Each structure stands twice: as structure tokens, then as C-alpha cells.
Amino acid sequence: MIRDDYSALFAFIAVAQEGSFTRAAARLRVSQPALSYTVRDLEAKLGARLLQRSTRGVTLTEAGQRLLERVAPEFAEIDAEIQALSELRDEPTGTIRITAIDYAIRSVLWPKLAAFLPRYPDIKVELNNEYQSVDIVARGYDAGVRFGQELAQDMISVRIGPDIRNTVVCSAAWLAGRKAPKTPDDLTGHPCINLRTSTYEGLYEWEFVKGKRTVNARVDGSVTFNNAYDILEAAKAGFGFAYLPQDMVRPYLDDGRLVSVLEEWCPVWPGLHLYYPNRRYPSRAMTLLVEALRYRDEN
């Protein structure tokens, strides 16, 4: 391939990762028509269609998926090496893209970043709320956040938060006069607020543990959301039971607006962990960010 085609590959990776020419053009700071021309020219030179275009956006063809999986990690490595060289300057610099659920962003990432970023004005952080497990390298992310530390061998995992207990809650006013559930099976007789997430291929099943017994409960109700904070608002408004992290609902339990049930069934989960590729020379910006996010048990 001629040298100019490397910029075309970079353009293709951006479109594939964003799933949109519009978003990719904004990311690369080029016009959408110019970006579209670049990708079409690359397809013509390769003799293969890489992207399937539709009114809903773009998806990868088989050839496009194969190319993305092959070249995206290589470009990420090149970018990391160039970033490492830029660390020779006095101030750390760079943009770090992180994918995480809204709960992780609000409860852990943003409180720590709000203190970290003012100290390093040349470091930029992009936080993307997603309820799905993604290939962070293929999608162009520098890091992701999930519960626990079970990851692929080529990833580094760093704990950034304490263990988390989930709890089932509802509005105190709504529960008044109703019979509280005693076991997870009793939830089938009550309205519940569901979470939809592509990671679990549909509606999330509430997880319960008591002794050696484990129950994954399928619940039903009149409303479903794809983020935890809307679920919290619906619970406060009296739309039924919700399954949420205990620290998120603690203020409302303390003031009596919410009550918890099935406490002896609610499990404790391993805390949130930041994960990122195991690269030989991480950027100074990434190293500083990891240390700022690292969980330190003060007890």
C-alpha cells in the first residue's frame, strides 16, 4: 500500500469504531463528505467493501471486521509509542477514552477525575456510558470499567472502588399496605423496574445468593430503562421494586423515602476495576490517571 493509505486506514478505523460517518468526522475534525470519499477510495483500492451503509448508520462487512481486528490494535500500539515519545515534554498530555456504566462514572470516576484534571490541564478524558462489554482496543478506547478483575490475559486490571452490595428497594409510601417479599420468588407478584443491557442479551436478571442457593430472578413491571439512575427515580416515584447498588440508594434509605427488602439474599460484588491493554510503554498521562483512580482502602 502507498503511504497515503495509512491515513485512509485510520479513517476507516474511526468510522468502524464510532458506527457513524458523522461522529467519526467530528472525531477526526474533517468533513463528512471528505471522510466518506477517503473510505470509498480505500475500498476501491482493496477491491472489497468494508462498510455496509444504511440510514441507521454503518456496520462492518466480513472483510471490514477482519481488517479492523487486524489493524486497530497495531494503530493503537503506534499511537501509544508516539504518545510515549511526547512524554519527553515537561507536562503530561493526551486524550484518554474510557467506557463505563453510569454508576461507575458518577460514583467513582468523576469524583476522582474532578480532583485530578485541574492539576494536569493538558490531559483530556472522555467518558462514555455503555451497558455492554466491548473490545476496548477495537472500539478505540484506552480503558474500560467493570466489576471484578477477571479479564483477558493481555489486559491489566486495577481496583478503583470498594466491594459493592446490591439491594432491592422500593418507595416506602408504595409498600405501605402491601406484603413485602420474603424470597426472590415472591417478586413475581410485584411490579419491578427492569434494566435492559446488551451485555446480558436483553433484560438483566436480578442475582441473589443465600447460603449455597443462587437465584437469578426474571422480574416484570410496567417500565424498563437502560441506566441505573432512571431506575432509581422510578423507584422513588412508586413504580415498584428496583435492584441497585446500596451506596446509590443509601441517602434515600436513611431519610425513609425508600425501604430495602430481601437484604439477606443480596450479594456483595467485587468492586469496580479499571482495565486497559498491557502495553510496554504506557503514556505518562495514563500512568498518572491510573494512580489517581487506584482504590486505597483507608480502613
PDB file of C-alpha atoms in Angstrom:
ATOM      1  CA  MET A   1       0.000   0.000   0.000  1.00  0.00           C
ATOM      2  CA  ILE A   2       1.157   3.550  -0.639  1.00  0.00           C
ATOM      3  CA  ARG A   3       1.850   5.811   2.323  1.00  0.00           C
ATOM      4  CA  ASP A   4      -1.363   7.844   1.923  1.00  0.00           C
ATOM      5  CA  ASP A   5      -3.398   4.694   2.541  1.00  0.00           C
ATOM      6  CA  TYR A   6      -2.318   4.663   6.169  1.00  0.00           C
ATOM      7  CA  SER A   7      -4.400   7.780   6.779  1.00  0.00           C
ATOM      8  CA  ALA A   8      -7.252   6.033   4.960  1.00  0.00           C
ATOM      9  CA  LEU A   9      -6.921   3.064   7.315  1.00  0.00           C
ATOM     10  CA  PHE A  10      -7.005   5.446  10.256  1.00  0.00           C
ATOM     11  CA  ALA A  11     -10.189   6.984   8.838  1.00  0.00           C
ATOM     12  CA  PHE A  12     -11.753   3.549   8.359  1.00  0.00           C
ATOM     13  CA  ILE A  13     -10.942   2.586  11.968  1.00  0.00           C
ATOM     14  CA  ALA A  14     -12.615   5.758  13.249  1.00  0.00           C
ATOM     15  CA  VAL A  15     -15.804   5.116  11.255  1.00  0.00           C
ATOM     16  CA  ALA A  16     -15.897   1.465  12.345  1.00  0.00           C
ATOM     17  CA  GLN A  17     -15.410   2.356  15.997  1.00  0.00           C
ATOM     18  CA  GLU A  18     -17.979   5.155  16.002  1.00  0.00           C
ATOM     19  CA  GLY A  19     -20.515   3.318  13.819  1.00  0.00           C
ATOM     20  CA  SER A  20     -21.207   6.610  12.072  1.00  0.00           C
ATOM     21  CA  PHE A  21     -19.546   8.817   9.456  1.00  0.00           C
ATOM     22  CA  THR A  22     -20.900  11.899  11.238  1.00  0.00           C
ATOM     23  CA  ARG A  23     -19.392  11.029  14.614  1.00  0.00           C
ATOM     24  CA  ALA A  24     -16.140   9.839  13.048  1.00  0.00           C
ATOM     25  CA  ALA A  25     -15.840  13.070  11.053  1.00  0.00           C
ATOM     26  CA  ALA A  26     -16.319  15.089  14.239  1.00  0.00           C
ATOM     27  CA  ARG A  27     -13.696  12.965  15.996  1.00  0.00           C
ATOM     28  CA  LEU A  28     -11.185  13.393  13.180  1.00  0.00           C
ATOM     29  CA  ARG A  29     -12.176  17.038  12.585  1.00  0.00           C
ATOM     30  CA  VAL A  30     -12.788  16.570   8.874  1.00  0.00           C
ATOM     31  CA  SER A  31     -15.892  16.981   6.751  1.00  0.00           C
ATOM     32  CA  GLN A  32     -18.257  14.046   6.365  1.00  0.00           C
ATOM     33  CA  PRO A  33     -18.068  14.058   2.526  1.00  0.00           C
ATOM     34  CA  ALA A  34     -14.243  14.029   2.661  1.00  0.00           C
ATOM     35  CA  LEU A  35     -14.272  11.132   5.107  1.00  0.00           C
ATOM     36  CA  SER A  36     -16.757   9.174   3.003  1.00  0.00           C
ATOM     37  CA  TYR A  37     -14.601   9.703  -0.092  1.00  0.00           C
ATOM     38  CA  THR A  38     -11.493   8.519   1.762  1.00  0.00           C
ATOM     39  CA  VAL A  39     -13.149   5.288   2.873  1.00  0.00           C
ATOM     40  CA  ARG A  40     -14.670   4.593  -0.558  1.00  0.00           C
ATOM     41  CA  ASP A  41     -11.268   5.143  -2.161  1.00  0.00           C
ATOM     42  CA  LEU A  42      -9.737   2.653   0.292  1.00  0.00           C
ATOM     43  CA  GLU A  43     -12.441   0.093  -0.545  1.00  0.00           C
ATOM     44  CA  ALA A  44     -11.765   0.578  -4.261  1.00  0.00           C
ATOM     45  CA  LYS A  45      -8.034   0.020  -3.817  1.00  0.00           C
ATOM     46  CA  LEU A  46      -8.603  -3.072  -1.695  1.00  0.00           C
ATOM     47  CA  GLY A  47     -11.273  -4.399  -4.030  1.00  0.00           C
ATOM     48  CA  ALA A  48     -13.578  -5.178  -1.103  1.00  0.00           C
ATOM     49  CA  ARG A  49     -16.483  -3.468   0.622  1.00  0.00           C
ATOM     50  CA  LEU A  50     -15.572  -2.755   4.244  1.00  0.00           C
ATOM     51  CA  LEU A  51     -18.703  -0.995   5.484  1.00  0.00           C
ATOM     52  CA  GLN A  52     -22.396  -1.576   4.932  1.00  0.00           C
ATOM     53  CA  ARG A  53     -24.108   1.821   4.819  1.00  0.00           C
ATOM     54  CA  SER A  54     -27.745   2.408   5.781  1.00  0.00           C
ATOM     55  CA  THR A  55     -29.989   5.159   7.116  1.00  0.00           C
ATOM     56  CA  ARG A  56     -29.314   3.833  10.636  1.00  0.00           C
ATOM     57  CA  GLY A  57     -25.556   4.154  10.340  1.00  0.00           C
ATOM     58  CA  VAL A  58     -22.792   1.828   9.225  1.00  0.00           C
ATOM     59  CA  THR A  59     -21.909  -1.763  10.081  1.00  0.00           C
ATOM     60  CA  LEU A  60     -18.865  -3.821   9.225  1.00  0.00           C
ATOM     61  CA  THR A  61     -18.843  -6.378   6.441  1.00  0.00           C
ATOM     62  CA  GLU A  62     -16.940  -9.608   6.982  1.00  0.00           C
ATOM     63  CA  ALA A  63     -13.918  -8.070   5.237  1.00  0.00           C
ATOM     64  CA  GLY A  64     -14.262  -4.902   7.294  1.00  0.00           C
ATOM     65  CA  GLN A  65     -14.445  -6.838  10.562  1.00  0.00           C
ATOM     66  CA  ARG A  66     -11.328  -8.818   9.640  1.00  0.00           C
ATOM     67  CA  LEU A  67      -9.416  -5.674   8.711  1.00  0.00           C
ATOM     68  CA  LEU A  68     -10.483  -3.848  11.872  1.00  0.00           C
ATOM     69  CA  GLU A  69      -9.437  -6.716  14.127  1.00  0.00           C
ATOM     70  CA  ARG A  70      -6.049  -6.833  12.427  1.00  0.00           C
ATOM     71  CA  VAL A  71      -5.099  -3.177  12.108  1.00  0.00           C
ATOM     72  CA  ALA A  72      -6.825  -1.436  15.041  1.00  0.00           C
ATOM     73  CA  PRO A  73      -4.510  -2.967  17.690  1.00  0.00           C
ATOM     74  CA  GLU A  74      -1.469  -2.093  15.560  1.00  0.00           C
ATOM     75  CA  PHE A  75      -2.558   1.516  15.194  1.00  0.00           C
ATOM     76  CA  ALA A  76      -3.249   1.641  18.930  1.00  0.00           C
ATOM     77  CA  GLU A  77       0.315   0.448  19.588  1.00  0.00           C
ATOM     78  CA  ILE A  78       1.736   3.065  17.233  1.00  0.00           C
ATOM     79  CA  ASP A  79      -0.320   5.748  18.918  1.00  0.00           C
ATOM     80  CA  ALA A  80       0.896   4.586  22.339  1.00  0.00           C
ATOM     81  CA  GLU A  81       4.535   4.694  21.211  1.00  0.00           C
ATOM     82  CA  ILE A  82       4.146   8.190  19.767  1.00  0.00           C
ATOM     83  CA  GLN A  83       2.397   9.254  22.954  1.00  0.00           C
ATOM     84  CA  ALA A  84       5.275   7.833  24.992  1.00  0.00           C
ATOM     85  CA  LEU A  85       7.751   9.921  22.997  1.00  0.00           C
ATOM     86  CA  SER A  86       5.671  13.033  23.634  1.00  0.00           C
ATOM     87  CA  GLU A  87       6.159  12.422  27.347  1.00  0.00           C
ATOM     88  CA  LEU A  88       9.630  13.910  26.975  1.00  0.00           C
ATOM     89  CA  ARG A  89       7.963  17.296  27.285  1.00  0.00           C
ATOM     90  CA  ASP A  90       7.559  18.796  30.752  1.00  0.00           C
ATOM     91  CA  GLU A  91       3.776  18.465  31.092  1.00  0.00           C
ATOM     92  CA  PRO A  92       1.854  15.190  30.520  1.00  0.00           C
ATOM     93  CA  THR A  93      -0.587  15.386  27.642  1.00  0.00           C
ATOM     94  CA  GLY A  94      -3.091  13.259  25.759  1.00  0.00           C
ATOM     95  CA  THR A  95      -6.721  12.213  25.499  1.00  0.00           C
ATOM     96  CA  ILE A  96      -7.872   9.105  27.385  1.00  0.00           C
ATOM     97  CA  ARG A  97     -11.174   7.474  26.345  1.00  0.00           C
ATOM     98  CA  ILE A  98     -12.934   5.289  28.941  1.00  0.00           C
ATOM     99  CA  THR A  99     -16.083   3.188  28.627  1.00  0.00           C
ATOM    100  CA  ALA A 100     -18.086   2.533  31.807  1.00  0.00           C
ATOM    101  CA  ILE A 101     -21.633   2.278  33.135  1.00  0.00           C
ATOM    102  CA  ASP A 102     -23.241   5.418  34.524  1.00  0.00           C
ATOM    103  CA  TYR A 103     -22.952   4.174  38.107  1.00  0.00           C
ATOM    104  CA  ALA A 104     -19.172   3.795  37.768  1.00  0.00           C
ATOM    105  CA  ILE A 105     -18.882   7.222  36.175  1.00  0.00           C
ATOM    106  CA  ARG A 106     -20.879   9.010  38.858  1.00  0.00           C
ATOM    107  CA  SER A 107     -19.782   7.089  41.938  1.00  0.00           C
ATOM    108  CA  VAL A 108     -16.065   6.598  41.274  1.00  0.00           C
ATOM    109  CA  LEU A 109     -14.640   8.028  38.063  1.00  0.00           C
ATOM    110  CA  TRP A 110     -15.961  11.563  38.072  1.00  0.00           C
ATOM    111  CA  PRO A 111     -15.358  12.357  41.782  1.00  0.00           C
ATOM    112  CA  LYS A 112     -11.708  11.360  41.357  1.00  0.00           C
ATOM    113  CA  LEU A 113     -11.310  12.975  37.930  1.00  0.00           C
ATOM    114  CA  ALA A 114     -12.754  16.251  39.197  1.00  0.00           C
ATOM    115  CA  ALA A 115      -9.794  16.453  41.574  1.00  0.00           C
ATOM    116  CA  PHE A 116      -7.238  15.041  39.106  1.00  0.00           C
ATOM    117  CA  LEU A 117      -7.853  17.006  35.898  1.00  0.00           C
ATOM    118  CA  PRO A 118      -7.256  20.558  37.218  1.00  0.00           C
ATOM    119  CA  ARG A 119      -3.699  19.502  38.134  1.00  0.00           C
ATOM    120  CA  TYR A 120      -2.961  18.432  34.526  1.00  0.00           C
ATOM    121  CA  PRO A 121      -4.544  20.894  32.086  1.00  0.00           C
ATOM    122  CA  ASP A 122      -3.125  19.120  29.006  1.00  0.00           C
ATOM    123  CA  ILE A 123      -4.748  15.773  29.846  1.00  0.00           C
ATOM    124  CA  LYS A 124      -8.257  15.221  28.474  1.00  0.00           C
ATOM    125  CA  VAL A 125     -10.621  12.418  29.471  1.00  0.00           C
ATOM    126  CA  GLU A 126     -13.656  11.226  27.502  1.00  0.00           C
ATOM    127  CA  LEU A 127     -16.182   9.132  29.467  1.00  0.00           C
ATOM    128  CA  ASN A 128     -18.723   7.037  27.552  1.00  0.00           C
ATOM    129  CA  ASN A 129     -21.685   5.428  29.317  1.00  0.00           C
ATOM    130  CA  GLU A 130     -22.284   1.918  27.944  1.00  0.00           C
ATOM    131  CA  TYR A 131     -24.059  -1.082  29.464  1.00  0.00           C
ATOM    132  CA  GLN A 132     -22.193  -3.673  27.449  1.00  0.00           C
ATOM    133  CA  SER A 133     -18.868  -5.471  27.410  1.00  0.00           C
ATOM    134  CA  VAL A 134     -16.828  -4.169  24.499  1.00  0.00           C
ATOM    135  CA  ASP A 135     -13.485  -4.843  22.888  1.00  0.00           C
ATOM    136  CA  ILE A 136     -11.858  -1.626  24.053  1.00  0.00           C
ATOM    137  CA  VAL A 137      -8.989  -1.849  21.561  1.00  0.00           C
ATOM    138  CA  ALA A 138     -11.238  -2.437  18.559  1.00  0.00           C
ATOM    139  CA  ARG A 139     -13.574   0.356  19.693  1.00  0.00           C
ATOM    140  CA  GLY A 140     -10.749   2.838  20.213  1.00  0.00           C
ATOM    141  CA  TYR A 141     -10.993   3.089  23.990  1.00  0.00           C
ATOM    142  CA  ASP A 142      -7.952   3.361  26.220  1.00  0.00           C
ATOM    143  CA  ALA A 143      -9.650   1.726  29.201  1.00  0.00           C
ATOM    144  CA  GLY A 144     -12.895   0.274  30.488  1.00  0.00           C
ATOM    145  CA  VAL A 145     -14.503  -0.300  33.886  1.00  0.00           C
ATOM    146  CA  ARG A 146     -16.271  -3.414  35.158  1.00  0.00           C
ATOM    147  CA  PHE A 147     -16.984  -5.293  38.372  1.00  0.00           C
ATOM    148  CA  GLY A 148     -14.217  -7.686  39.417  1.00  0.00           C
ATOM    149  CA  GLN A 149     -10.892  -8.348  37.799  1.00  0.00           C
ATOM    150  CA  GLU A 150     -11.485 -11.398  35.556  1.00  0.00           C
ATOM    151  CA  LEU A 151     -10.069 -10.184  32.249  1.00  0.00           C
ATOM    152  CA  ALA A 152      -8.239 -11.351  29.148  1.00  0.00           C
ATOM    153  CA  GLN A 153      -4.552 -12.121  29.635  1.00  0.00           C
ATOM    154  CA  ASP A 154      -3.452  -9.108  27.605  1.00  0.00           C
ATOM    155  CA  MET A 155      -5.224  -6.676  29.959  1.00  0.00           C
ATOM    156  CA  ILE A 156      -4.142  -5.025  33.198  1.00  0.00           C
ATOM    157  CA  SER A 157      -6.726  -4.670  35.960  1.00  0.00           C
ATOM    158  CA  VAL A 158      -6.610  -2.087  38.760  1.00  0.00           C
ATOM    159  CA  ARG A 159      -9.189  -1.874  41.552  1.00  0.00           C
ATOM    160  CA  ILE A 160     -10.727   1.603  41.709  1.00  0.00           C
ATOM    161  CA  GLY A 161     -13.552   1.067  44.214  1.00  0.00           C
ATOM    162  CA  PRO A 162     -14.637  -0.959  47.268  1.00  0.00           C
ATOM    163  CA  ASP A 163     -16.788  -4.092  47.183  1.00  0.00           C
ATOM    164  CA  ILE A 164     -20.423  -3.323  46.396  1.00  0.00           C
ATOM    165  CA  ARG A 165     -23.620  -4.755  47.844  1.00  0.00           C
ATOM    166  CA  ASN A 166     -26.740  -4.641  45.733  1.00  0.00           C
ATOM    167  CA  THR A 167     -30.112  -4.194  47.388  1.00  0.00           C
ATOM    168  CA  VAL A 168     -33.793  -4.392  46.434  1.00  0.00           C
ATOM    169  CA  VAL A 169     -35.617  -1.173  47.253  1.00  0.00           C
ATOM    170  CA  CYS A 170     -38.988   0.472  46.730  1.00  0.00           C
ATOM    171  CA  SER A 171     -40.825   3.580  47.811  1.00  0.00           C
ATOM    172  CA  ALA A 172     -41.875   3.446  51.473  1.00  0.00           C
ATOM    173  CA  ALA A 173     -45.192   5.044  50.548  1.00  0.00           C
ATOM    174  CA  TRP A 174     -45.798   2.492  47.788  1.00  0.00           C
ATOM    175  CA  LEU A 175     -45.045  -0.500  50.041  1.00  0.00           C
ATOM    176  CA  ALA A 176     -47.375   0.721  52.809  1.00  0.00           C
ATOM    177  CA  GLY A 177     -50.308  -1.706  52.963  1.00  0.00           C
ATOM    178  CA  ARG A 178     -48.605  -4.265  50.715  1.00  0.00           C
ATOM    179  CA  LYS A 179     -46.941  -7.514  51.697  1.00  0.00           C
ATOM    180  CA  ALA A 180     -43.162  -7.317  51.381  1.00  0.00           C
ATOM    181  CA  PRO A 181     -41.469 -10.200  49.519  1.00  0.00           C
ATOM    182  CA  LYS A 182     -39.688 -12.723  51.727  1.00  0.00           C
ATOM    183  CA  THR A 183     -37.835 -14.620  48.999  1.00  0.00           C
ATOM    184  CA  PRO A 184     -36.790 -13.759  45.423  1.00  0.00           C
ATOM    185  CA  ASP A 185     -39.641 -15.947  44.148  1.00  0.00           C
ATOM    186  CA  ASP A 186     -42.122 -13.561  45.773  1.00  0.00           C
ATOM    187  CA  LEU A 187     -41.049 -10.802  43.360  1.00  0.00           C
ATOM    188  CA  THR A 188     -43.198 -12.385  40.648  1.00  0.00           C
ATOM    189  CA  GLY A 189     -46.234 -10.978  42.440  1.00  0.00           C
ATOM    190  CA  HIS A 190     -44.929  -7.409  42.451  1.00  0.00           C
ATOM    191  CA  PRO A 191     -44.125  -4.816  39.792  1.00  0.00           C
ATOM    192  CA  CYS A 192     -40.389  -4.388  39.298  1.00  0.00           C
ATOM    193  CA  ILE A 193     -38.317  -1.910  37.304  1.00  0.00           C
ATOM    194  CA  ASN A 194     -36.170  -3.654  34.709  1.00  0.00           C
ATOM    195  CA  LEU A 195     -32.729  -2.859  33.318  1.00  0.00           C
ATOM    196  CA  ARG A 196     -32.091  -3.547  29.636  1.00  0.00           C
ATOM    197  CA  THR A 197     -28.468  -4.184  28.689  1.00  0.00           C
ATOM    198  CA  SER A 198     -26.973  -5.690  25.557  1.00  0.00           C
ATOM    199  CA  THR A 199     -24.311  -7.455  27.650  1.00  0.00           C
ATOM    200  CA  TYR A 200     -26.962  -9.796  29.043  1.00  0.00           C
ATOM    201  CA  GLU A 201     -28.794 -10.069  25.695  1.00  0.00           C
ATOM    202  CA  GLY A 202     -31.955  -8.438  26.981  1.00  0.00           C
ATOM    203  CA  LEU A 203     -33.304  -7.787  30.456  1.00  0.00           C
ATOM    204  CA  TYR A 204     -30.900  -8.143  33.340  1.00  0.00           C
ATOM    205  CA  GLU A 205     -31.767 -10.989  35.727  1.00  0.00           C
ATOM    206  CA  TRP A 206     -31.559  -9.985  39.392  1.00  0.00           C
ATOM    207  CA  GLU A 207     -28.906 -12.043  41.172  1.00  0.00           C
ATOM    208  CA  PHE A 208     -29.475 -13.393  44.678  1.00  0.00           C
ATOM    209  CA  VAL A 209     -27.410 -15.609  46.956  1.00  0.00           C
ATOM    210  CA  LYS A 210     -28.273 -17.148  50.319  1.00  0.00           C
ATOM    211  CA  GLY A 211     -26.007 -19.846  51.707  1.00  0.00           C
ATOM    212  CA  LYS A 212     -25.432 -22.318  48.890  1.00  0.00           C
ATOM    213  CA  ARG A 213     -28.539 -21.271  46.981  1.00  0.00           C
ATOM    214  CA  THR A 214     -28.258 -18.922  43.985  1.00  0.00           C
ATOM    215  CA  VAL A 215     -31.278 -17.428  42.244  1.00  0.00           C
ATOM    216  CA  ASN A 216     -31.363 -15.423  39.016  1.00  0.00           C
ATOM    217  CA  ALA A 217     -34.789 -13.813  39.076  1.00  0.00           C
ATOM    218  CA  ARG A 218     -36.625 -12.646  35.976  1.00  0.00           C
ATOM    219  CA  VAL A 219     -38.846  -9.771  37.038  1.00  0.00           C
ATOM    220  CA  ASP A 220     -41.596  -7.858  35.300  1.00  0.00           C
ATOM    221  CA  GLY A 221     -43.176  -4.442  35.524  1.00  0.00           C
ATOM    222  CA  SER A 222     -44.554  -1.524  33.574  1.00  0.00           C
ATOM    223  CA  VAL A 223     -41.282   0.289  32.930  1.00  0.00           C
ATOM    224  CA  THR A 224     -37.777  -0.600  31.720  1.00  0.00           C
ATOM    225  CA  PHE A 225     -34.677   1.592  31.482  1.00  0.00           C
ATOM    226  CA  ASN A 226     -31.129   1.195  30.194  1.00  0.00           C
ATOM    227  CA  ASN A 227     -29.456   3.075  33.040  1.00  0.00           C
ATOM    228  CA  ALA A 228     -29.437   2.856  36.824  1.00  0.00           C
ATOM    229  CA  TYR A 229     -30.306   6.447  37.673  1.00  0.00           C
ATOM    230  CA  ASP A 230     -33.614   6.434  35.797  1.00  0.00           C
ATOM    231  CA  ILE A 231     -34.433   3.196  37.620  1.00  0.00           C
ATOM    232  CA  LEU A 232     -33.749   4.958  40.925  1.00  0.00           C
ATOM    233  CA  GLU A 233     -36.090   7.814  40.028  1.00  0.00           C
ATOM    234  CA  ALA A 234     -38.834   5.358  39.047  1.00  0.00           C
ATOM    235  CA  ALA A 235     -38.458   3.518  42.363  1.00  0.00           C
ATOM    236  CA  LYS A 236     -38.730   6.785  44.282  1.00  0.00           C
ATOM    237  CA  ALA A 237     -41.859   7.593  42.267  1.00  0.00           C
ATOM    238  CA  GLY A 238     -43.529   4.332  43.336  1.00  0.00           C
ATOM    239  CA  PHE A 239     -43.279   2.169  40.222  1.00  0.00           C
ATOM    240  CA  GLY A 240     -42.212  -0.914  42.172  1.00  0.00           C
ATOM    241  CA  PHE A 241     -39.040  -2.655  43.255  1.00  0.00           C
ATOM    242  CA  ALA A 242     -35.573  -1.816  41.937  1.00  0.00           C
ATOM    243  CA  TYR A 243     -32.265  -3.676  42.173  1.00  0.00           C
ATOM    244  CA  LEU A 244     -29.496  -1.131  42.733  1.00  0.00           C
ATOM    245  CA  PRO A 245     -26.113  -0.638  44.433  1.00  0.00           C
ATOM    246  CA  GLN A 246     -26.595   0.055  48.118  1.00  0.00           C
ATOM    247  CA  ASP A 247     -24.395   3.156  48.195  1.00  0.00           C
ATOM    248  CA  MET A 248     -26.501   4.709  45.435  1.00  0.00           C
ATOM    249  CA  VAL A 249     -29.738   4.366  47.415  1.00  0.00           C
ATOM    250  CA  ARG A 250     -28.292   4.903  50.918  1.00  0.00           C
ATOM    251  CA  PRO A 251     -29.365   8.574  51.234  1.00  0.00           C
ATOM    252  CA  TYR A 252     -32.983   7.635  50.445  1.00  0.00           C
ATOM    253  CA  LEU A 253     -32.924   4.691  52.843  1.00  0.00           C
ATOM    254  CA  ASP A 254     -31.590   6.972  55.555  1.00  0.00           C
ATOM    255  CA  ASP A 255     -34.297   9.602  55.078  1.00  0.00           C
ATOM    256  CA  GLY A 256     -37.065   6.998  54.816  1.00  0.00           C
ATOM    257  CA  ARG A 257     -38.162   7.620  51.242  1.00  0.00           C
ATOM    258  CA  LEU A 258     -37.016   4.132  50.232  1.00  0.00           C
ATOM    259  CA  VAL A 259     -37.041   0.845  52.114  1.00  0.00           C
ATOM    260  CA  SER A 260     -34.997  -2.284  51.391  1.00  0.00           C
ATOM    261  CA  VAL A 261     -36.202  -5.884  51.287  1.00  0.00           C
ATOM    262  CA  LEU A 262     -34.567  -9.291  50.823  1.00  0.00           C
ATOM    263  CA  GLU A 263     -31.407  -7.997  52.483  1.00  0.00           C
ATOM    264  CA  GLU A 264     -30.223 -11.483  53.474  1.00  0.00           C
ATOM    265  CA  TRP A 265     -30.424 -12.500  49.801  1.00  0.00           C
ATOM    266  CA  CYS A 266     -28.459  -9.572  48.344  1.00  0.00           C
ATOM    267  CA  PRO A 267     -24.879 -10.460  47.355  1.00  0.00           C
ATOM    268  CA  VAL A 268     -21.682  -8.487  47.704  1.00  0.00           C
ATOM    269  CA  TRP A 269     -19.867  -7.961  44.396  1.00  0.00           C
ATOM    270  CA  PRO A 270     -16.144  -7.405  43.818  1.00  0.00           C
ATOM    271  CA  GLY A 271     -15.511  -3.684  43.442  1.00  0.00           C
ATOM    272  CA  LEU A 272     -15.118  -1.738  40.232  1.00  0.00           C
ATOM    273  CA  HIS A 273     -11.876  -2.295  38.315  1.00  0.00           C
ATOM    274  CA  LEU A 274     -10.258  -0.258  35.561  1.00  0.00           C
ATOM    275  CA  TYR A 275      -8.854  -2.434  32.781  1.00  0.00           C
ATOM    276  CA  TYR A 276      -6.579  -1.446  29.914  1.00  0.00           C
ATOM    277  CA  PRO A 277      -4.190  -3.061  27.384  1.00  0.00           C
ATOM    278  CA  ASN A 278      -0.880  -4.393  28.665  1.00  0.00           C
ATOM    279  CA  ARG A 279       1.390  -2.120  26.664  1.00  0.00           C
ATOM    280  CA  ARG A 280       5.117  -1.933  27.212  1.00  0.00           C
ATOM    281  CA  TYR A 281       5.251   1.849  27.422  1.00  0.00           C
ATOM    282  CA  PRO A 282       2.014   3.338  28.780  1.00  0.00           C
ATOM    283  CA  SER A 283       1.768   7.085  28.361  1.00  0.00           C
ATOM    284  CA  ARG A 284       2.623   9.285  31.304  1.00  0.00           C
ATOM    285  CA  ALA A 285      -0.933  10.606  31.210  1.00  0.00           C
ATOM    286  CA  MET A 286      -2.319   7.074  31.507  1.00  0.00           C
ATOM    287  CA  THR A 287       0.087   6.211  34.325  1.00  0.00           C
ATOM    288  CA  LEU A 288      -0.927   9.301  36.286  1.00  0.00           C
ATOM    289  CA  LEU A 289      -4.629   8.623  35.684  1.00  0.00           C
ATOM    290  CA  VAL A 290      -4.388   5.010  36.871  1.00  0.00           C
ATOM    291  CA  GLU A 291      -2.702   6.095  40.091  1.00  0.00           C
ATOM    292  CA  ALA A 292      -5.339   8.773  40.662  1.00  0.00           C
ATOM    293  CA  LEU A 293      -8.146   6.223  40.232  1.00  0.00           C
ATOM    294  CA  ARG A 294      -6.499   3.392  42.191  1.00  0.00           C
ATOM    295  CA  TYR A 295      -8.557   2.313  45.224  1.00  0.00           C
ATOM    296  CA  ARG A 296      -6.863   2.644  48.583  1.00  0.00           C
ATOM    297  CA  ASP A 297      -8.708   1.081  51.493  1.00  0.00           C
ATOM    298  CA  GLU A 298      -8.474   3.585  54.337  1.00  0.00           C
ATOM    299  CA  ASN A 299      -9.744   1.106  56.963  1.00  0.00           C
TER     300      ASN A 299
END
